[in-house]
Amino acid sequence: MKILNLLRQIRHLALPNVTKSKYSKYIFATTLSVTLSGVAYYHRPHHAYMNNDIKMDFMAKSITPCDELVSNRNSMRSKMEIMIMNLQKEICSALEALDEKSFIVDKWERAQGGGGVTCVLQDGQVFEKAGVNISVVHGTLPPAAAAQMRSRGKQFAPGELQFYASGISSVIHPRNPHIPTLHFNYRYFEVIDCNGTVHWWFGGGTDLTPYYLDEDDVKCFHKTLKEVCDRFDCTYYSSFKKWCDDYFFVKHRNERRGVGGIFFDDLDSPDSNTAFEFIKSCGKAVLPSYLPIVTKNKDHSYNCAERQWQLLRRGRYVEFNLIYDRGTKFGLNTPEARFESILMSLPLLAKWEYCHSPEPCSKEEELMKVLKCPRDWV
């Protein structure tokens, strides 16, 4: 209780004096470090970087020093790190505005290179668990990861491979069964082989996992994603929508995880800057695609049976993430991996029942029909 009281009080403390450097001005809100179970959590740190050309408003200090990001502003690594850290702050601020809880901010370092910032909100009024994680890591590519990439057609020279990966990943599990779970992930990858060749690509996507089917919500969600895709390539949406339906397939259940969205990987055309602008636009579309659904349904009444169905469906979510998800596998196979951040996507609560099936002609069965046979929504 003493710790909780301190956390409440710290939010009302004044900002310290602002310090300036040649390029920037940093504003650091006073923070309190609390050690729980051997892990240091930093409650609501705020780091804003003032620059005429670049917006930098982060949940924590950047992984790469801000002055270095500015001086290398035209490099893809710097552009990607700035983008994902800004987006993390925007997402967290928007979710906090809807909930009574604040995000815990956990900045971590990886011994073999890089680090990340994990933001988690748990036991909120609207969101039972929401996580928004960014990572910027580099080092020697594990052989298992290299083999998996080669199986997708990547042609690396023989020998040890170095890698760089930066990305943002988020899963939002609401409390109300009438609000879908949202997942999005956008990432940039480089592999440098022994002869110095740099292989680069982007990947990511946004997808929706409802517990009860509201066709209007699903159509609006897909429409928002399609509008973004169409601004860059009129073939993107149909291709990435099918890719999403196929990727989020729970094979042993013969059903999709949700009603899809978009998913893509190995995007290396037409050029790096255009591909970057595309994933940046996809990231900006996350809140417009999801917040209207949350606002519409957050006060929707629900009963115990609907809550139990939600927990059962979350069990399917866990099954996919632990058995099939490539990102989870890559993370767990990476030396010095941050397992807490990798498993951030798992719900706070889930449930399994033996041989459960929904009642005929029920709303639960209506959802299952869509999960078995994906539909076109726009």
Coordinates of C-alpha atoms in Angstrom, one line a residue:
M1 CA 0.0 0.0 0.0
K2 CA 2.9 2.4 0.7
I3 CA 4.2 1.9 -2.8
L4 CA 0.8 2.5 -4.4
N5 CA 0.4 5.7 -2.4
L6 CA 3.8 6.9 -3.5
L7 CA 2.9 6.2 -7.1
R8 CA -0.2 8.2 -6.8
Q9 CA 1.6 11.1 -5.2
I10 CA 4.4 11.2 -7.7
R11 CA 2.0 12.0 -10.5
H12 CA 1.5 15.5 -8.9
L13 CA 5.1 16.5 -8.6
A14 CA 6.4 19.4 -10.7
L15 CA 8.7 18.9 -13.6
P16 CA 12.4 19.4 -12.9
N17 CA 14.4 22.1 -14.6
V18 CA 14.8 21.6 -18.4
T19 CA 18.3 20.9 -19.6
K20 CA 19.5 21.9 -23.1
S21 CA 22.0 20.5 -25.5
K22 CA 23.3 21.7 -28.9
Y23 CA 20.5 19.9 -30.8
S24 CA 17.7 19.5 -28.3
K25 CA 15.8 20.1 -25.2
Y26 CA 14.8 17.2 -23.0
I27 CA 11.9 17.2 -20.5
F28 CA 12.0 14.6 -17.9
A29 CA 9.1 14.0 -15.6
T30 CA 10.0 13.0 -12.1
T31 CA 9.7 9.2 -11.9
L32 CA 9.8 6.6 -9.2
S33 CA 11.6 3.3 -9.6
V34 CA 9.9 0.4 -7.8
T35 CA 11.5 -3.0 -7.6
L36 CA 9.0 -5.8 -7.6
S37 CA 10.1 -9.5 -7.8
G38 CA 13.5 -8.3 -8.9
V39 CA 12.3 -6.2 -11.9
A40 CA 12.6 -2.4 -12.0
Y41 CA 9.5 -0.6 -13.2
Y42 CA 9.4 3.1 -14.0
H43 CA 6.1 4.7 -13.5
R44 CA 5.1 7.2 -16.2
P45 CA 8.5 8.6 -17.4
H46 CA 8.1 11.2 -20.1
H47 CA 10.8 12.1 -22.5
A48 CA 10.1 14.8 -25.1
Y49 CA 12.7 15.9 -27.5
M50 CA 12.1 19.4 -29.1
N51 CA 13.5 19.8 -32.6
N52 CA 12.2 21.9 -35.5
D53 CA 12.3 19.0 -37.9
I54 CA 11.6 15.9 -35.9
K55 CA 8.9 15.0 -33.4
M56 CA 10.2 12.9 -30.5
D57 CA 7.7 12.4 -27.7
F58 CA 8.5 9.1 -26.1
M59 CA 7.4 6.9 -23.1
A60 CA 11.1 6.5 -22.1
K61 CA 14.5 7.4 -23.3
S62 CA 15.2 6.1 -26.8
I63 CA 17.4 3.0 -27.2
T64 CA 19.8 5.0 -29.4
P65 CA 20.8 8.4 -27.9
C66 CA 18.6 11.2 -29.2
D67 CA 21.4 13.3 -30.5
E68 CA 22.6 10.3 -32.5
L69 CA 19.2 9.8 -33.9
V70 CA 19.0 13.4 -35.0
S71 CA 22.5 13.4 -36.6
N72 CA 21.6 10.2 -38.5
R73 CA 18.0 11.3 -39.2
N74 CA 18.2 10.1 -42.9
S75 CA 19.2 6.5 -42.0
M76 CA 16.5 3.9 -42.0
R77 CA 17.5 2.7 -38.6
S78 CA 17.0 6.2 -37.1
K79 CA 13.8 6.8 -38.9
M80 CA 12.3 3.5 -37.8
E81 CA 13.3 4.0 -34.1
I82 CA 11.8 7.5 -34.0
M83 CA 8.6 6.3 -35.7
I84 CA 8.0 3.4 -33.4
M85 CA 8.8 5.3 -30.2
N86 CA 6.4 8.1 -31.2
L87 CA 3.7 5.6 -32.1
Q88 CA 4.1 3.8 -28.8
K89 CA 3.5 7.1 -26.9
E90 CA 0.5 7.9 -29.1
I91 CA -1.1 4.5 -28.5
C92 CA -0.5 4.5 -24.8
S93 CA -1.8 8.0 -24.3
A94 CA -5.0 7.2 -26.3
L95 CA -5.6 4.0 -24.2
E96 CA -5.0 5.7 -20.9
A97 CA -7.5 8.4 -21.9
L98 CA -10.2 5.7 -22.0
D99 CA -9.1 3.9 -18.8
E100 CA -8.6 4.7 -15.1
K101 CA -5.2 3.0 -15.2
S102 CA -1.8 4.2 -16.4
F103 CA 0.8 2.1 -18.2
I104 CA 3.8 0.8 -16.3
V105 CA 6.9 1.6 -18.4
D106 CA 9.8 -0.9 -18.3
K107 CA 12.9 0.1 -20.2
W108 CA 15.3 -2.8 -20.7
E109 CA 18.7 -3.6 -22.2
R110 CA 19.9 -6.6 -24.1
A111 CA 23.5 -7.7 -23.2
Q112 CA 24.3 -8.7 -26.8
G113 CA 23.1 -5.4 -28.3
G114 CA 20.2 -3.0 -28.1
G115 CA 17.1 -3.0 -25.9
G116 CA 13.5 -1.9 -25.7
V117 CA 10.7 -0.3 -23.9
T118 CA 7.7 -2.4 -22.7
C119 CA 4.6 -0.6 -21.6
V120 CA 1.9 -2.6 -19.9
L121 CA -1.5 -1.7 -18.5
Q122 CA -3.2 -4.4 -16.4
D123 CA -6.5 -4.7 -14.5
G124 CA -7.9 -1.5 -16.0
Q125 CA -11.6 -0.6 -16.2
V126 CA -11.7 -0.9 -20.0
F127 CA -8.6 -2.9 -20.8
E128 CA -7.9 -6.1 -18.8
K129 CA -4.4 -6.2 -20.3
A130 CA -2.8 -3.9 -22.9
G131 CA 0.8 -4.1 -23.9
V132 CA 2.8 -1.9 -26.3
N133 CA 6.3 -3.0 -26.8
I134 CA 9.2 -1.5 -28.9
S135 CA 12.5 -3.2 -29.4
V136 CA 15.7 -2.2 -31.2
V137 CA 18.1 -5.1 -31.1
H138 CA 21.2 -6.2 -33.0
G139 CA 23.9 -8.9 -32.9
T140 CA 24.6 -12.3 -34.4
L141 CA 21.7 -14.0 -36.1
P142 CA 20.8 -17.3 -34.4
P143 CA 21.2 -20.3 -36.8
A144 CA 17.5 -21.3 -36.4
A145 CA 16.4 -17.8 -37.4
A146 CA 18.7 -17.8 -40.4
A147 CA 17.4 -21.2 -41.5
Q148 CA 13.8 -19.9 -41.2
M149 CA 14.6 -16.9 -43.3
R150 CA 16.3 -18.9 -45.9
S151 CA 13.2 -21.1 -46.1
R152 CA 11.3 -18.0 -47.2
G153 CA 13.8 -17.4 -50.0
K154 CA 16.4 -15.2 -48.4
Q155 CA 19.7 -15.7 -50.1
F156 CA 22.5 -15.0 -47.6
A157 CA 26.2 -15.8 -48.2
P158 CA 27.6 -18.7 -46.1
G159 CA 29.0 -17.8 -42.8
E160 CA 28.1 -15.9 -39.7
L161 CA 25.3 -13.3 -40.1
Q162 CA 24.8 -10.1 -38.3
F163 CA 21.3 -8.6 -37.8
Y164 CA 19.4 -5.5 -36.8
A165 CA 15.8 -5.5 -36.0
S166 CA 13.5 -2.7 -34.8
G167 CA 9.7 -2.8 -34.3
I168 CA 6.6 -2.1 -32.4
S169 CA 4.2 -4.8 -31.3
S170 CA 1.0 -4.5 -29.3
V171 CA -1.9 -6.6 -28.1
I172 CA -4.9 -5.1 -26.4
H173 CA -7.2 -7.4 -24.5
P174 CA -10.4 -5.6 -23.4
R175 CA -12.4 -6.5 -20.4
N176 CA -15.8 -6.3 -22.1
P177 CA -16.5 -9.4 -24.4
H178 CA -18.2 -7.0 -26.9
I179 CA -14.9 -5.3 -27.6
P180 CA -12.5 -7.3 -29.8
T181 CA -8.9 -7.9 -29.0
L182 CA -6.5 -5.9 -31.3
H183 CA -3.0 -6.9 -32.4
F184 CA -0.6 -4.9 -34.5
N185 CA 3.1 -5.2 -35.3
Y186 CA 5.3 -3.3 -37.6
R187 CA 9.0 -4.0 -38.0
Y188 CA 12.2 -3.4 -40.0
F189 CA 14.9 -6.0 -40.4
E190 CA 18.5 -6.0 -41.7
V191 CA 20.8 -9.0 -42.2
I192 CA 24.4 -8.3 -43.0
D193 CA 26.3 -11.3 -44.4
C194 CA 30.0 -11.9 -44.3
N195 CA 30.7 -10.1 -47.5
G196 CA 29.0 -6.9 -46.2
T197 CA 25.8 -7.2 -48.2
V198 CA 22.9 -5.7 -46.4
H199 CA 19.5 -7.5 -46.9
W200 CA 16.6 -5.4 -45.7
W201 CA 12.8 -5.7 -45.5
F202 CA 9.7 -4.6 -43.6
G203 CA 6.9 -6.6 -42.2
G204 CA 3.8 -6.3 -40.1
G205 CA 0.1 -6.0 -39.9
T206 CA -3.0 -5.2 -37.9
D207 CA -5.7 -7.7 -37.1
L208 CA -8.9 -8.0 -35.0
T209 CA -10.1 -10.8 -32.8
P210 CA -13.8 -10.4 -31.8
Y211 CA -15.6 -12.6 -29.3
Y212 CA -19.0 -11.5 -30.7
L213 CA -19.5 -10.6 -34.3
D214 CA -20.6 -7.0 -35.1
E215 CA -20.4 -6.8 -38.8
D216 CA -20.5 -3.0 -38.9
D217 CA -17.5 -2.8 -36.6
V218 CA -15.6 -5.4 -38.7
K219 CA -16.4 -3.6 -42.0
C220 CA -15.3 -0.2 -40.6
F221 CA -12.0 -1.8 -39.3
H222 CA -11.2 -3.3 -42.7
K223 CA -12.3 -0.2 -44.6
T224 CA -9.8 1.9 -42.6
L225 CA -7.0 -0.5 -43.4
K226 CA -7.9 -0.7 -47.1
E227 CA -7.9 3.1 -47.4
V228 CA -4.3 3.1 -46.2
C229 CA -3.2 0.3 -48.5
D230 CA -4.9 1.9 -51.6
R231 CA -2.9 5.1 -51.1
F232 CA 0.3 3.0 -51.9
D233 CA -0.8 0.1 -54.1
C234 CA -4.3 -0.9 -55.1
T235 CA -3.3 -4.6 -54.9
Y236 CA -2.0 -4.4 -51.3
Y237 CA -5.2 -4.8 -49.4
S238 CA -6.6 -7.9 -51.2
S239 CA -3.1 -9.5 -51.1
F240 CA -2.4 -8.6 -47.4
K241 CA -5.9 -9.5 -46.3
K242 CA -5.6 -13.0 -47.7
W243 CA -2.1 -13.3 -46.2
C244 CA -3.6 -12.3 -42.8
D245 CA -6.4 -14.9 -43.0
D246 CA -3.9 -17.6 -44.0
Y247 CA -1.2 -16.6 -41.4
F248 CA -3.5 -16.4 -38.4
F249 CA -4.8 -19.9 -38.9
V250 CA -5.0 -22.2 -35.9
K251 CA -4.3 -25.4 -37.9
H252 CA -5.1 -27.9 -35.2
R253 CA -8.5 -26.3 -34.6
N254 CA -9.2 -25.6 -38.3
E255 CA -10.2 -22.0 -37.6
R256 CA -8.8 -18.5 -37.9
R257 CA -7.8 -16.6 -34.8
G258 CA -10.1 -13.7 -35.7
V259 CA -11.6 -11.8 -38.5
G260 CA -8.3 -10.7 -40.0
G261 CA -7.0 -7.4 -41.2
I262 CA -3.7 -7.1 -43.1
F263 CA -0.4 -9.0 -42.7
F264 CA 2.7 -8.9 -44.8
D265 CA 6.4 -9.8 -44.6
D266 CA 9.6 -9.4 -46.7
L267 CA 8.4 -6.1 -48.1
D268 CA 11.4 -4.6 -50.0
S269 CA 9.8 -2.7 -52.8
P270 CA 9.4 -0.4 -54.5
D271 CA 12.2 1.2 -52.4
S272 CA 13.0 1.5 -48.7
N273 CA 11.6 5.1 -48.3
T274 CA 8.3 4.2 -49.9
A275 CA 8.0 1.0 -47.9
F276 CA 8.8 2.9 -44.7
E277 CA 6.1 5.5 -45.4
F278 CA 3.6 2.6 -46.0
I279 CA 4.2 1.0 -42.6
K280 CA 4.3 4.4 -40.9
S281 CA 0.8 5.1 -42.4
C282 CA -0.4 1.6 -41.2
G283 CA 0.8 2.5 -37.7
K284 CA -1.1 5.8 -37.8
A285 CA -4.2 3.9 -38.9
V286 CA -4.3 1.7 -35.7
L287 CA -6.2 4.2 -33.5
P288 CA -8.7 5.3 -36.1
S289 CA -9.5 1.6 -36.9
Y290 CA -9.9 0.5 -33.3
L291 CA -10.9 3.3 -30.9
P292 CA -14.4 3.9 -32.4
I293 CA -15.1 0.2 -31.7
V294 CA -13.9 0.5 -28.1
T295 CA -15.9 3.7 -27.5
K296 CA -19.0 2.2 -28.9
N297 CA -18.9 -1.0 -26.9
K298 CA -17.1 -0.2 -23.6
D299 CA -20.3 0.3 -21.7
H300 CA -22.2 -2.6 -23.4
S301 CA -23.7 -4.9 -20.8
Y302 CA -22.7 -8.5 -20.7
N303 CA -23.4 -11.6 -18.6
C304 CA -21.4 -14.4 -17.1
A305 CA -21.9 -16.8 -20.1
E306 CA -20.5 -14.1 -22.5
R307 CA -17.5 -13.6 -20.2
Q308 CA -16.8 -17.4 -20.1
W309 CA -17.0 -17.5 -23.9
Q310 CA -14.5 -14.6 -24.1
L311 CA -12.1 -16.6 -21.9
L312 CA -12.5 -19.7 -24.0
R313 CA -11.6 -17.7 -27.2
R314 CA -8.6 -16.2 -25.4
G315 CA -7.4 -19.8 -25.0
R316 CA -7.3 -20.1 -28.7
Y317 CA -5.4 -16.9 -28.9
V318 CA -2.8 -18.4 -26.6
E319 CA -2.6 -21.5 -28.6
F320 CA -1.8 -19.6 -31.8
N321 CA 0.8 -17.4 -30.2
L322 CA 2.8 -20.2 -28.5
I323 CA 2.5 -22.7 -31.3
Y324 CA 2.5 -20.9 -34.7
D325 CA 3.5 -17.2 -34.3
R326 CA 6.8 -16.5 -36.1
G327 CA 7.6 -13.4 -34.0
T328 CA 7.2 -15.3 -30.8
K329 CA 9.4 -18.1 -32.1
F330 CA 12.1 -15.7 -33.2
G331 CA 12.1 -13.9 -29.9
L332 CA 12.3 -17.1 -27.8
N333 CA 15.2 -18.3 -30.0
T334 CA 17.2 -15.1 -29.8
P335 CA 20.0 -15.1 -27.2
E336 CA 19.4 -12.9 -24.2
A337 CA 15.8 -12.5 -25.2
R338 CA 13.4 -10.5 -23.0
F339 CA 10.8 -13.2 -22.3
E340 CA 8.5 -10.9 -20.3
S341 CA 8.2 -8.6 -23.3
I342 CA 7.9 -11.5 -25.8
L343 CA 5.0 -13.0 -23.8
M344 CA 3.4 -9.7 -23.2
S345 CA 0.8 -10.6 -25.9
L346 CA -0.8 -13.3 -23.7
P347 CA -4.0 -12.4 -21.9
L348 CA -4.2 -11.9 -18.2
L349 CA -6.9 -14.6 -18.0
A350 CA -7.8 -17.5 -20.4
K351 CA -9.8 -20.7 -20.1
W352 CA -9.9 -24.2 -21.7
E353 CA -12.9 -26.6 -21.5
Y354 CA -12.8 -30.2 -22.7
C355 CA -14.5 -30.6 -26.1
H356 CA -16.4 -27.3 -25.9
S357 CA -18.7 -26.3 -28.8
P358 CA -21.2 -23.4 -29.0
E359 CA -24.9 -23.9 -29.0
P360 CA -26.6 -24.2 -32.4
C361 CA -27.9 -20.9 -33.8
S362 CA -26.2 -18.9 -31.1
K363 CA -24.2 -15.8 -31.4
E364 CA -21.2 -17.8 -30.5
E365 CA -21.8 -20.2 -33.4
E366 CA -22.3 -17.2 -35.7
L367 CA -18.7 -16.1 -34.9
M368 CA -17.3 -19.6 -35.4
K369 CA -18.8 -19.8 -38.9
V370 CA -16.8 -16.7 -39.9
L371 CA -13.6 -18.1 -38.3
K372 CA -14.0 -21.3 -40.2
C373 CA -14.7 -19.6 -43.6
P374 CA -13.2 -16.0 -43.8
R375 CA -15.3 -13.4 -45.5
D376 CA -14.6 -10.3 -47.6
W377 CA -15.6 -7.3 -45.6
V378 CA -15.1 -4.4 -48.0

